[in-house]
Amino acid sequence: MAQFSPDTIERVRQAADIVEIVSAHTDLRRQGARWVGLCPFHEERTPSFSVDPGAKLYHCFGCGVGGDVIRFVEEKDGIGFPEAIEMLAERYGVEVRREREDPKAEAARKRRAHLRELLQRTAAFYAAYLWDADEAAKARAYLAERGLGEGVLRDFGVGYAPSAWDQVLTRGQRAGFAVDELRAAGLAQRGRQGGVYDRFRERITFPVRDARGRVLGFGARAMRSEQGAKYVNSAEGELYRKSETLYGIDRARSAIARAGRAVVVEGYTDVLALHQAGIEESVGVMGTAITAEQVAMLSGQVEEVVLAMDADRSGQEAMLRAQRVGEGRRMRLLVAAMPAGEDPAEMVAGDGGAEKFRALVDGAVDLPEFQVGLVLEGAELSRPAERDRALAEVAPVLAGMGESASRDEMVRRVAERLDIPPAMVVSKVESAPAPTDRPSAVRPASAAAAAAPAPETLTPREMRERALLAMCIAEPKAGRELLARITPAHMSSPLAARALEWLRDHVESPQDGLPREDDELVRLITELVMDAKREPASESAMELNFLLLEQRRIEDRIAEAGEKGDDAARAELSRERAGLVQRIAHAERVGS
C-alpha cells in the first residue's frame, strides 16, 4: 500500500477546514474558540459534540467518538485512510507525495488511475454523442418522454453509445490505451471468434461514479427490444463492483447530509427524475437487490434510509432483503411502498407528483410494519387455517421488535385484523424466536460509533487521571517531567496506561503518528488534547493531582498486602500513606 509522506499528511490536515467539513453533517455554532453542535454519530437532544478548528479535532463528550479531520472524513464517508487523504488533498489543493511505496503497489495504483482516466474520457465521449449525433435522436426523444430535462441529464453525464462496434475501442487505442485496459475498464469484450468489440452499442449510458465523482463503470439501456437485456452493466473488474456502488451517490452526498436521510430507489431514471424534482437525497441500487455494502455506504452518513421501491413482488422482496443486510447497523430502515404499476419517475412526472412522492416518503413505515402488512394482505383471512398461517408468519417479526410501544400497537392491529384475542398474539410472539435478520434500531451509524463505547460514567479516579494527563499536554515542559514519575500502576485501566505511555514520547504533539487502528487510544488522546485547551493547568495543580493518584496507588497496595496477610508490608505502606497525606494537605494549601 502506498505510504504518504508525513509532510503530506500534515499539509492535508492543516489545509482542511474541519468546520466546513463537519457542517455538512450537523449544524455547528461558535462557542468561544470552539464550535459545538449535535453529534452526527449518535442521537442526542443536547449538543455534546465539539470541534476545535485550530487543532483540526472533533470529540463527542456523549458517545466518545473523536479524532482529527482526516478521521472524520474516513468515518462519515465510509472510506479508508488513503482515500481520505487523497480526497482532502484534491479538495484543498495539496500536492500528494508518497514514500517507501512497494513497486507492485505503485504499479497497481498507477494502473487504476489510468483506467479511471479511460473511463472518464469515455463518459465524456458518450455524453457529447448523446447531444451531437443524429443517431442519438431516438435516445433524446425517449429521455424527454420520461420527463427528463437536459439540465439533469448533463449534470449526471448521461450519454449514448453509438451503434458502431468499435468506436470506443478505436478511440481508446488512438489515445494510448491498450486493448487489455479497455477490457479491464469494462468498455470492450472479446467475441466468440476471438475478436474484441465495444461492450456498449446503441444504448443510453449512465456513468456510475464513486462518492468522489470518479467514473467506475456504466449502466446502459437498450433502444430496441431485439438487443437482448434491457439494461447491461459494466463487467465486474478492478474498479467496478455493482454491489459496492450506489448510482448518484456523488450528487446526493450533500443533500443526504442536509436531509438526515437517504431515499433509495431502483433505477437510473428514478434517481434522475427525483433529483430533477428537488428530492436530491435520492440514490439508486441499479436493480432490486440491495446489498450489505450499499447499506454500509449509507449507514456511515445517515441514521434513516427510506426504501422507495416498486410495489411489485420483486420490489417487495428487495425491501425485505434490506432488512437482512441492515442487521448490525444503527440505521432505521423505512419503506415507502410505491402504488402498484407506478415507479418514482412516473409519479414525480405528473401534476403535483413531487409533493405526492415527498408525502409518501414522509409517511414511510418501519420495515417490520411493512412486512406484517404484506403477510396480512396476502392471506385469505376468511379461512381459519390461513389466519393460523398468517399469525405464525408475523409472530417472529413482532418478536424481533423487542418489547416496545410499537410492538404493542402492532399486536393490537394483528389481533384486530385476524379477529383473535390479543392474548393469543402475545402468546405466539413470546414463544417465537426473534428472526436473525431483523433490523436493529440501537446500532451505531458508522464505524466510529460502532467502536465507541456507550456514554461513559467516569469514576472520580478516572476523571483525575484524565485531568492530569490533559494538564501534561497543556504544560508540556512540566508535563514531560511529571510523566516520567507516573507509572502504569497509577492508572486504573489499560487504556489510560496506553495513553500514558504514548504521551511520554509525544506530549508536545500528541496527535502526530497516533496508531489509527487503536480507536480507543485515538479517541482518548483527542479528548485529552481538547480538554487541555479549555481547562486551566499549573504546576501546583499537576503536583496535587499526582499526589492524589499516588495515594490511590498506595491504598491499592495496602489492600493487596492485606489480602496476602503481609502485615509488615501493610504497616510500612500505611506509614508511607500517612506521610503522603501530609504532603497532599500542604499542596492543597499552596494551591488555594
Coordinates of C-alpha atoms in Angstrom, one line a residue:
M1 CA 0.0 0.0 0.0
A2 CA 1.2 3.5 -0.8
Q3 CA 2.5 5.4 2.2
F4 CA 2.1 9.1 2.3
S5 CA 5.0 11.2 3.5
P6 CA 4.5 12.7 7.0
D7 CA 4.7 16.1 5.3
T8 CA 1.9 15.3 3.0
I9 CA -0.4 14.1 5.8
E10 CA 0.4 17.2 7.9
R11 CA -0.2 19.6 5.0
V12 CA -3.5 17.9 4.3
R13 CA -4.5 18.2 7.9
Q14 CA -3.6 21.9 8.1
A15 CA -5.3 22.8 4.8
A16 CA -8.6 21.1 5.5
D17 CA -11.3 23.2 7.1
I18 CA -12.8 20.9 9.7
V19 CA -15.7 23.3 10.5
E20 CA -16.7 23.3 6.8
I21 CA -16.5 19.5 6.5
V22 CA -18.3 18.8 9.8
S23 CA -21.0 21.4 9.0
A24 CA -22.1 19.2 6.1
H25 CA -23.3 16.6 8.6
T26 CA -24.5 18.7 11.6
D27 CA -25.3 22.4 12.4
L28 CA -22.4 24.0 14.4
R29 CA -22.4 27.2 16.3
R30 CA -19.4 29.1 17.6
Q31 CA -18.8 28.9 21.4
G32 CA -15.6 30.8 22.2
A33 CA -12.7 29.3 20.3
R34 CA -14.7 26.1 19.6
W35 CA -17.7 25.1 17.6
V36 CA -20.4 22.9 19.1
G37 CA -23.5 21.0 17.8
L38 CA -25.4 17.8 18.0
C39 CA -23.3 14.7 17.4
P40 CA -23.5 13.3 13.9
F41 CA -22.6 9.8 15.2
H42 CA -25.4 9.3 17.7
E43 CA -28.9 10.6 18.5
E44 CA -29.0 13.4 21.2
R45 CA -31.0 16.4 22.0
T46 CA -28.4 18.4 23.9
P47 CA -25.2 19.3 22.0
S48 CA -22.2 17.4 23.3
F49 CA -20.1 17.4 20.0
S50 CA -17.2 19.8 19.9
V51 CA -14.9 20.9 17.1
D52 CA -11.6 22.6 17.6
P53 CA -10.8 24.4 14.3
G54 CA -7.2 25.3 15.3
A55 CA -6.2 21.7 16.2
K56 CA -8.5 20.2 13.5
L57 CA -10.0 17.9 16.1
Y58 CA -13.5 16.8 17.0
H59 CA -14.8 15.0 20.0
C60 CA -18.2 14.0 21.4
F61 CA -18.4 14.0 25.1
G62 CA -21.6 11.9 24.9
C63 CA -20.6 8.8 22.9
G64 CA -16.8 9.3 23.0
V65 CA -16.0 9.4 19.3
G66 CA -13.2 11.7 18.3
G67 CA -10.2 12.3 16.1
D68 CA -8.8 14.7 13.5
V69 CA -10.3 16.0 10.3
I70 CA -8.9 13.0 8.3
R71 CA -10.5 10.5 10.7
F72 CA -13.9 12.4 10.4
V73 CA -13.9 12.0 6.6
E74 CA -13.0 8.3 7.0
E75 CA -15.9 7.6 9.3
K76 CA -18.6 9.8 7.7
D77 CA -17.7 8.9 4.1
G78 CA -17.0 5.2 4.8
I79 CA -13.6 5.3 3.1
G80 CA -10.1 4.3 4.1
F81 CA -7.2 6.5 5.3
P82 CA -5.5 6.7 1.8
E83 CA -8.8 7.6 0.1
A84 CA -9.5 10.3 2.8
I85 CA -6.0 11.8 2.3
E86 CA -6.5 11.9 -1.5
M87 CA -10.0 13.3 -1.3
L88 CA -8.9 16.1 1.1
A89 CA -5.8 16.8 -0.9
E90 CA -7.8 17.2 -4.0
R91 CA -10.4 19.4 -2.3
Y92 CA -7.9 21.8 -0.8
G93 CA -5.2 21.7 -3.5
V94 CA -2.5 19.9 -1.6
E95 CA 0.2 18.0 -3.6
V96 CA 0.4 14.4 -2.5
R97 CA 3.8 12.8 -2.1
R98 CA 4.4 9.2 -1.4
E99 CA 7.4 7.4 0.0
R100 CA 8.6 3.8 0.5
E101 CA 5.9 2.6 -1.9
D102 CA 6.1 -1.1 -2.9
P103 CA 6.8 -1.3 -6.7
K104 CA 3.9 -3.6 -7.2
A105 CA 1.6 -1.4 -5.2
E106 CA 2.8 1.6 -7.1
A107 CA 2.2 -0.1 -10.4
A108 CA -1.3 -1.2 -9.3
R109 CA -2.2 2.4 -8.2
K110 CA -1.0 3.9 -11.5
R111 CA -2.9 1.3 -13.4
R112 CA -6.1 2.1 -11.6
A113 CA -5.5 5.8 -12.2
H114 CA -5.0 5.0 -15.9
L115 CA -8.3 3.1 -16.0
R116 CA -10.1 5.9 -14.3
E117 CA -8.8 8.3 -16.9
L118 CA -10.0 6.0 -19.7
L119 CA -13.5 5.7 -18.1
Q120 CA -13.7 9.5 -17.7
R121 CA -12.7 10.1 -21.3
T122 CA -15.3 7.5 -22.4
A123 CA -18.0 9.1 -20.3
A124 CA -17.3 12.5 -21.9
F125 CA -17.5 10.9 -25.4
Y126 CA -20.8 9.2 -24.7
A127 CA -22.2 12.4 -23.2
A128 CA -21.2 14.5 -26.2
Y129 CA -22.5 11.9 -28.6
L130 CA -26.0 12.0 -27.0
W131 CA -26.4 15.7 -27.7
D132 CA -24.4 16.0 -31.0
A133 CA -25.1 12.8 -33.0
D134 CA -28.1 12.3 -35.3
E135 CA -28.1 8.7 -34.4
A136 CA -28.9 9.6 -30.7
A137 CA -32.1 11.4 -31.7
K138 CA -34.2 8.5 -30.7
A139 CA -32.5 8.3 -27.3
R140 CA -33.0 12.1 -26.7
A141 CA -36.7 11.6 -27.5
Y142 CA -37.0 8.7 -25.1
L143 CA -35.5 10.6 -22.3
A144 CA -37.7 13.6 -23.0
E145 CA -40.8 11.3 -22.9
R146 CA -39.6 10.2 -19.5
G147 CA -39.8 13.8 -18.4
L148 CA -36.1 14.2 -18.0
G149 CA -34.7 17.7 -18.9
E150 CA -31.4 18.5 -20.4
G151 CA -30.1 20.0 -17.2
V152 CA -30.3 16.9 -15.1
L153 CA -29.1 14.7 -17.9
R154 CA -26.0 16.8 -18.5
D155 CA -25.4 17.1 -14.7
F156 CA -25.3 13.3 -14.4
G157 CA -23.4 12.8 -17.6
V158 CA -26.0 10.7 -19.3
G159 CA -24.8 9.7 -22.8
Y160 CA -25.3 7.5 -25.7
A161 CA -23.1 4.6 -27.1
P162 CA -23.0 4.6 -30.9
S163 CA -24.1 1.5 -32.8
A164 CA -20.7 1.0 -34.5
W165 CA -19.0 -2.0 -33.0
D166 CA -15.5 -0.4 -32.4
Q167 CA -16.0 3.4 -31.8
V168 CA -14.7 3.3 -28.2
L169 CA -12.2 0.6 -28.9
T170 CA -10.6 2.6 -31.7
R171 CA -10.7 5.9 -29.9
G172 CA -9.2 4.4 -26.8
Q173 CA -6.3 2.8 -28.7
R174 CA -5.6 6.1 -30.5
A175 CA -5.4 7.8 -27.1
G176 CA -2.8 5.3 -26.0
F177 CA -4.8 2.8 -24.1
A178 CA -4.1 -0.9 -24.6
V179 CA -6.8 -3.4 -25.5
D180 CA -6.4 -5.2 -22.2
E181 CA -7.0 -1.8 -20.4
L182 CA -10.3 -1.3 -22.4
R183 CA -11.4 -4.8 -21.3
A184 CA -10.3 -4.2 -17.7
A185 CA -12.3 -1.0 -17.7
G186 CA -15.4 -2.9 -18.8
L187 CA -15.6 -1.0 -22.1
A188 CA -14.7 -3.8 -24.5
Q189 CA -15.2 -7.5 -24.6
R190 CA -13.9 -10.5 -26.6
G191 CA -16.3 -12.2 -29.0
R192 CA -16.8 -15.9 -29.7
Q193 CA -14.5 -15.7 -32.7
G194 CA -11.7 -14.1 -30.7
G195 CA -12.2 -10.5 -31.8
V196 CA -12.7 -7.6 -29.5
Y197 CA -15.5 -5.1 -29.8
D198 CA -17.3 -2.4 -27.7
R199 CA -19.4 -3.7 -24.9
F200 CA -22.0 -0.9 -25.2
R201 CA -23.6 -0.2 -28.5
E202 CA -26.8 1.6 -29.4
R203 CA -27.6 2.2 -25.7
I204 CA -28.2 5.1 -23.4
T205 CA -25.3 5.2 -21.0
F206 CA -25.5 6.2 -17.3
P207 CA -22.0 6.7 -15.8
V208 CA -21.7 5.2 -12.3
R209 CA -19.4 7.2 -10.1
D210 CA -18.0 6.7 -6.6
A211 CA -18.6 9.2 -3.8
R212 CA -15.7 11.3 -5.1
G213 CA -17.3 11.6 -8.5
R214 CA -14.8 9.3 -10.3
V215 CA -16.3 7.1 -13.0
L216 CA -16.2 3.4 -12.2
G217 CA -18.4 2.0 -14.9
F218 CA -21.7 2.3 -16.8
G219 CA -25.2 1.1 -16.9
A220 CA -26.6 1.1 -20.4
R221 CA -30.2 0.9 -21.6
A222 CA -31.1 -0.8 -24.9
M223 CA -33.0 1.2 -27.5
R224 CA -34.5 -1.8 -29.3
S225 CA -36.3 -4.9 -27.9
E226 CA -34.2 -7.2 -30.0
Q227 CA -31.0 -6.0 -28.4
G228 CA -31.4 -8.5 -25.6
A229 CA -31.3 -7.4 -22.0
K230 CA -32.9 -4.0 -21.4
Y231 CA -30.1 -3.0 -19.1
V232 CA -26.4 -4.0 -19.3
N233 CA -23.8 -3.0 -16.8
S234 CA -20.1 -2.8 -16.9
A235 CA -18.4 -6.1 -16.3
E236 CA -17.1 -6.6 -12.8
G237 CA -13.5 -5.7 -12.7
E238 CA -10.7 -3.8 -11.0
L239 CA -12.7 -0.7 -10.4
Y240 CA -16.4 -1.6 -10.8
R241 CA -18.3 -3.7 -8.3
K242 CA -22.1 -3.3 -8.7
S243 CA -22.7 -4.4 -5.2
E244 CA -20.4 -1.7 -3.8
T245 CA -21.8 1.3 -5.7
L246 CA -24.9 3.5 -5.5
Y247 CA -26.0 5.4 -8.5
G248 CA -26.0 9.2 -7.9
I249 CA -24.1 9.0 -4.6
D250 CA -21.7 11.7 -5.7
R251 CA -24.5 14.1 -6.4
A252 CA -26.6 13.1 -3.4
R253 CA -24.0 13.3 -0.6
S254 CA -24.6 16.9 0.4
A255 CA -28.3 16.6 0.2
I256 CA -28.3 13.4 2.2
A257 CA -26.3 15.2 5.0
R258 CA -28.7 18.1 5.0
A259 CA -31.9 16.0 4.9
G260 CA -30.6 13.5 7.5
R261 CA -31.8 10.6 5.4
A262 CA -31.3 8.8 2.1
V263 CA -34.1 7.8 -0.3
V264 CA -33.2 4.5 -2.1
V265 CA -34.9 3.7 -5.4
E266 CA -34.3 1.0 -8.0
G267 CA -33.1 2.6 -11.3
Y268 CA -31.2 5.2 -13.1
T269 CA -34.1 7.2 -14.4
D270 CA -35.8 7.2 -11.0
V271 CA -32.7 8.9 -9.5
L272 CA -32.6 11.4 -12.3
A273 CA -36.3 12.2 -12.0
L274 CA -36.2 12.7 -8.3
H275 CA -33.1 14.9 -8.4
Q276 CA -34.8 17.0 -11.1
A277 CA -37.8 17.3 -8.8
G278 CA -35.6 18.6 -6.0
I279 CA -35.5 15.4 -4.0
E280 CA -31.7 15.3 -4.2
E281 CA -31.1 12.9 -1.3
S282 CA -32.0 10.0 -3.7
V283 CA -29.7 7.2 -4.8
G284 CA -30.2 4.1 -6.8
V285 CA -29.3 0.4 -6.3
M286 CA -29.4 -0.3 -10.1
G287 CA -31.8 -3.2 -9.7
T288 CA -33.8 -4.7 -6.9
A289 CA -31.1 -6.4 -4.8
I290 CA -29.8 -4.0 -2.2
T291 CA -26.5 -5.3 -0.7
A292 CA -24.7 -5.1 2.6
E293 CA -22.0 -2.9 1.0
Q294 CA -24.6 -0.4 -0.2
V295 CA -26.2 -0.3 3.2
A296 CA -22.7 0.3 4.8
M297 CA -22.1 3.2 2.4
L298 CA -25.3 4.9 3.7
S299 CA -25.0 3.9 7.4
G300 CA -21.9 6.0 7.7
Q301 CA -23.8 9.1 6.7
V302 CA -27.4 8.8 8.0
E303 CA -29.5 7.0 10.5
E304 CA -32.6 6.8 8.4
V305 CA -32.9 5.2 5.0
V306 CA -36.2 5.2 3.1
L307 CA -36.7 2.4 0.5
A308 CA -39.0 3.6 -2.2
M309 CA -39.3 0.5 -4.4
D310 CA -41.8 -0.6 -6.9
A311 CA -44.8 -2.3 -5.3
D312 CA -44.4 -5.5 -7.4
R313 CA -43.2 -8.7 -5.9
S314 CA -39.5 -8.2 -6.7
G315 CA -39.6 -4.7 -5.2
Q316 CA -41.2 -6.1 -2.0
E317 CA -38.6 -8.8 -1.8
A318 CA -35.9 -6.2 -2.2
M319 CA -37.2 -4.3 0.8
L320 CA -37.2 -7.5 2.9
R321 CA -33.6 -8.2 1.8
A322 CA -32.7 -4.8 3.1
Q323 CA -34.0 -5.9 6.5
R324 CA -31.4 -8.7 6.4
V325 CA -28.4 -6.7 5.2
G326 CA -29.3 -3.9 7.7
E327 CA -28.5 -6.1 10.6
G328 CA -25.7 -4.8 12.8
R329 CA -26.1 -1.1 11.9
R330 CA -27.7 1.7 13.8
M331 CA -29.9 2.8 10.9
R332 CA -33.6 3.0 10.8
L333 CA -34.9 1.3 7.6
L334 CA -38.3 2.6 6.4
V335 CA -40.5 1.6 3.5
A336 CA -42.4 4.0 1.2
A337 CA -44.2 1.4 -0.9
M338 CA -45.0 2.8 -4.4
P339 CA -48.5 2.4 -5.8
A340 CA -48.9 -0.7 -8.0
G341 CA -47.7 -0.1 -11.5
E342 CA -46.1 3.2 -10.8
D343 CA -42.4 4.0 -10.2
P344 CA -40.9 7.2 -8.7
A345 CA -40.0 8.6 -12.1
E346 CA -43.6 8.2 -13.3
M347 CA -45.0 9.6 -10.1
V348 CA -43.0 12.9 -10.0
A349 CA -43.6 13.5 -13.7
G350 CA -47.3 14.0 -13.0
D351 CA -49.0 17.1 -11.7
G352 CA -48.1 17.5 -8.0
G353 CA -46.0 14.4 -8.3
A354 CA -43.1 15.7 -6.3
E355 CA -45.3 16.7 -3.4
K356 CA -47.1 13.3 -3.6
F357 CA -43.8 11.5 -3.5
R358 CA -42.5 13.5 -0.6
A359 CA -45.7 12.7 1.3
L360 CA -45.1 9.1 0.6
V361 CA -41.6 9.2 1.9
D362 CA -42.6 11.3 4.9
G363 CA -45.2 8.7 5.7
A364 CA -42.8 5.7 5.3
V365 CA -43.3 2.9 7.8
D366 CA -40.7 0.7 9.6
L367 CA -39.8 -2.5 7.9
P368 CA -41.4 -4.8 10.5
E369 CA -44.7 -2.9 10.0
F370 CA -44.3 -3.3 6.2
Q371 CA -43.5 -7.0 6.5
V372 CA -46.5 -7.7 8.7
G373 CA -48.7 -5.7 6.3
L374 CA -47.5 -7.9 3.4
V375 CA -48.4 -11.1 5.3
L376 CA -51.9 -9.9 6.3
E377 CA -52.7 -8.6 2.8
G378 CA -51.7 -11.8 1.2
A379 CA -53.7 -14.1 3.5
E380 CA -57.2 -15.3 2.9
L381 CA -58.5 -14.3 6.3
S382 CA -61.9 -15.9 5.9
R383 CA -60.3 -19.3 6.5
P384 CA -59.1 -20.3 10.0
A385 CA -56.1 -22.2 8.5
E386 CA -55.0 -19.1 6.7
R387 CA -55.3 -17.0 9.8
D388 CA -53.2 -19.5 11.7
R389 CA -50.6 -19.4 8.9
A390 CA -50.5 -15.6 8.9
L391 CA -50.1 -15.5 12.7
A392 CA -47.2 -17.9 12.5
E393 CA -45.5 -15.7 9.9
V394 CA -45.9 -12.4 11.7
A395 CA -45.0 -13.7 15.2
P396 CA -41.2 -13.9 14.6
V397 CA -41.3 -10.4 13.1
L398 CA -43.0 -9.0 16.1
A399 CA -40.7 -10.9 18.4
G400 CA -37.8 -9.3 16.6
M401 CA -39.1 -5.8 17.5
G402 CA -38.4 -6.3 21.2
E403 CA -40.7 -5.1 24.0
S404 CA -41.9 -1.6 22.9
A405 CA -44.9 0.5 22.5
S406 CA -44.6 0.0 18.7
R407 CA -44.8 -3.8 19.2
D408 CA -47.8 -3.4 21.5
E409 CA -49.6 -1.4 18.8
M410 CA -48.7 -4.0 16.1
V411 CA -50.0 -6.8 18.3
R412 CA -53.3 -4.9 18.7
R413 CA -53.6 -4.4 14.9
V414 CA -52.8 -8.0 14.1
A415 CA -55.3 -9.3 16.6
E416 CA -58.0 -7.0 15.2
R417 CA -57.1 -8.0 11.6
L418 CA -57.1 -11.7 12.3
D419 CA -60.2 -11.4 14.6
I420 CA -58.5 -13.2 17.5
P421 CA -57.8 -12.2 21.1
P422 CA -54.6 -10.0 21.6
A423 CA -53.5 -12.5 24.3
M424 CA -53.3 -15.2 21.6
V425 CA -51.0 -13.0 19.5
V426 CA -48.8 -12.2 22.6
S427 CA -48.5 -15.9 23.4
K428 CA -47.4 -16.7 19.9
V429 CA -44.9 -13.8 19.9
E430 CA -43.4 -14.8 23.2
S431 CA -42.8 -18.3 22.1
A432 CA -41.4 -17.3 18.7
P433 CA -37.7 -17.0 18.1
A434 CA -36.7 -13.5 17.0
P435 CA -35.5 -13.6 13.4
T436 CA -31.8 -13.2 13.0
D437 CA -32.3 -10.9 10.0
R438 CA -34.3 -8.2 11.8
P439 CA -33.1 -4.6 11.6
S440 CA -31.7 -3.1 14.7
A441 CA -32.8 0.3 16.0
V442 CA -30.0 0.6 18.5
R443 CA -26.9 0.1 16.4
P444 CA -24.2 2.7 15.7
A445 CA -24.5 4.7 12.5
S446 CA -20.8 4.3 11.5
A447 CA -17.6 2.5 12.2
A448 CA -16.7 5.3 14.7
A449 CA -19.9 4.9 16.6
A450 CA -19.8 1.1 16.3
A451 CA -16.4 1.1 18.0
A452 CA -17.4 3.8 20.5
P453 CA -18.5 2.7 24.0
A454 CA -21.8 3.8 25.4
P455 CA -21.6 7.2 27.1
E456 CA -19.1 6.8 29.9
T457 CA -19.7 7.4 33.6
L458 CA -16.2 8.0 34.9
T459 CA -15.2 7.4 38.4
P460 CA -13.5 10.2 40.4
R461 CA -10.2 8.4 40.0
E462 CA -10.6 8.1 36.2
M463 CA -11.5 11.8 36.0
R464 CA -8.4 12.7 38.0
E465 CA -6.2 10.6 35.7
R466 CA -7.5 12.2 32.6
A467 CA -7.3 15.7 34.1
L468 CA -3.7 15.1 35.0
L469 CA -2.8 13.8 31.5
A470 CA -4.6 16.8 29.9
M471 CA -2.6 19.1 32.1
C472 CA 0.7 17.5 31.0
I473 CA -0.4 18.3 27.4
A474 CA -1.3 21.9 28.3
E475 CA 2.1 22.4 30.0
P476 CA 4.4 20.1 28.1
K477 CA 7.7 21.2 29.8
A478 CA 6.4 20.4 33.3
G479 CA 4.3 17.6 31.9
R480 CA 7.4 15.8 30.5
E481 CA 9.0 15.7 33.9
L482 CA 5.8 14.6 35.6
L483 CA 5.1 11.8 33.0
A484 CA 8.4 10.3 33.9
R485 CA 7.2 9.9 37.5
I486 CA 3.8 8.5 36.6
T487 CA 3.7 4.7 36.3
P488 CA 1.1 2.4 34.8
A489 CA 0.2 1.5 38.4
H490 CA -1.2 5.0 38.8
M491 CA -3.7 4.3 36.0
S492 CA -6.9 2.4 36.7
S493 CA -7.3 0.9 33.2
P494 CA -5.2 -0.5 30.3
L495 CA -6.4 2.3 28.1
A496 CA -5.2 5.0 30.5
A497 CA -1.9 3.2 30.7
R498 CA -1.6 3.2 26.9
A499 CA -2.3 6.9 26.9
L500 CA 0.4 7.5 29.5
E501 CA 3.0 5.5 27.5
W502 CA 2.1 7.4 24.3
L503 CA 2.3 10.9 26.0
R504 CA 5.7 10.1 27.4
D505 CA 7.1 10.3 23.9
H506 CA 4.6 12.7 22.3
V507 CA 3.4 15.2 24.9
E508 CA 4.3 18.2 22.7
S509 CA 2.5 16.8 19.7
P510 CA 0.1 14.1 20.9
Q511 CA -1.8 13.7 17.6
D512 CA 1.2 13.1 15.4
G513 CA 1.7 9.5 14.4
L514 CA -1.2 8.1 16.5
P515 CA -1.8 4.5 15.6
R516 CA -5.1 4.8 13.7
E517 CA -6.0 1.2 14.2
D518 CA -6.2 1.8 18.0
D519 CA -9.6 3.5 18.1
E520 CA -9.8 3.8 21.9
L521 CA -6.4 5.5 22.1
V522 CA -7.2 7.9 19.3
R523 CA -10.5 8.9 21.0
L524 CA -8.9 9.3 24.4
I525 CA -5.9 11.3 23.2
T526 CA -8.3 13.6 21.2
E527 CA -10.4 14.2 24.3
L528 CA -7.3 15.0 26.3
V529 CA -6.0 17.4 23.7
M530 CA -9.3 19.3 23.6
D531 CA -9.5 19.2 27.4
A532 CA -6.0 20.7 27.6
K533 CA -7.2 23.7 25.7
R534 CA -10.2 24.5 27.9
E535 CA -9.0 23.5 31.4
P536 CA -6.5 25.6 33.4
A537 CA -3.2 23.9 34.2
S538 CA -0.5 24.8 36.6
E539 CA 2.5 23.0 38.1
S540 CA 0.9 23.1 41.6
A541 CA -2.4 21.6 40.3
M542 CA -0.4 19.0 38.4
E543 CA 1.6 18.1 41.5
L544 CA -1.6 17.9 43.7
N545 CA -3.3 15.6 41.2
F546 CA -0.2 13.4 41.0
L547 CA -0.1 13.1 44.8
L548 CA -3.7 12.1 44.9
L549 CA -3.1 9.4 42.4
E550 CA -0.1 8.2 44.3
Q551 CA -2.3 7.9 47.4
R552 CA -4.7 5.7 45.5
R553 CA -1.8 3.6 44.2
I554 CA -0.5 3.1 47.8
E555 CA -4.0 2.2 49.0
D556 CA -4.3 -0.4 46.3
R557 CA -1.0 -1.9 47.5
I558 CA -2.2 -1.8 51.1
A559 CA -5.3 -3.8 50.1
E560 CA -3.2 -6.3 48.2
A561 CA -0.9 -6.8 51.3
G562 CA -4.0 -7.3 53.5
E563 CA -5.3 -10.0 51.1
K564 CA -1.9 -11.8 51.3
G565 CA -1.7 -11.5 55.0
D566 CA 1.6 -9.5 54.8
D567 CA 1.2 -7.4 58.0
A568 CA 4.8 -6.0 57.7
A569 CA 4.3 -4.6 54.2
R570 CA 0.9 -3.3 55.2
A571 CA 2.3 -1.4 58.2
E572 CA 5.1 0.1 56.1
L573 CA 2.7 1.2 53.3
S574 CA 0.4 2.7 55.9
R575 CA 3.3 4.9 57.3
E576 CA 4.1 5.9 53.7
R577 CA 0.4 6.9 53.2
A578 CA 0.4 9.0 56.4
G579 CA 3.4 11.0 55.1
L580 CA 1.7 11.4 51.7
V581 CA -1.5 12.7 53.3
Q582 CA 0.6 15.5 54.9
R583 CA 2.1 16.4 51.6
I584 CA -1.3 16.5 50.0
A585 CA -2.6 18.8 52.7
H586 CA 0.4 21.1 52.1
A587 CA -0.1 21.1 48.3
E588 CA -3.8 22.0 48.8
R589 CA -2.9 25.0 51.0
V590 CA -0.3 26.2 48.4
G591 CA -2.8 25.7 45.6
S592 CA -5.5 27.7 47.3

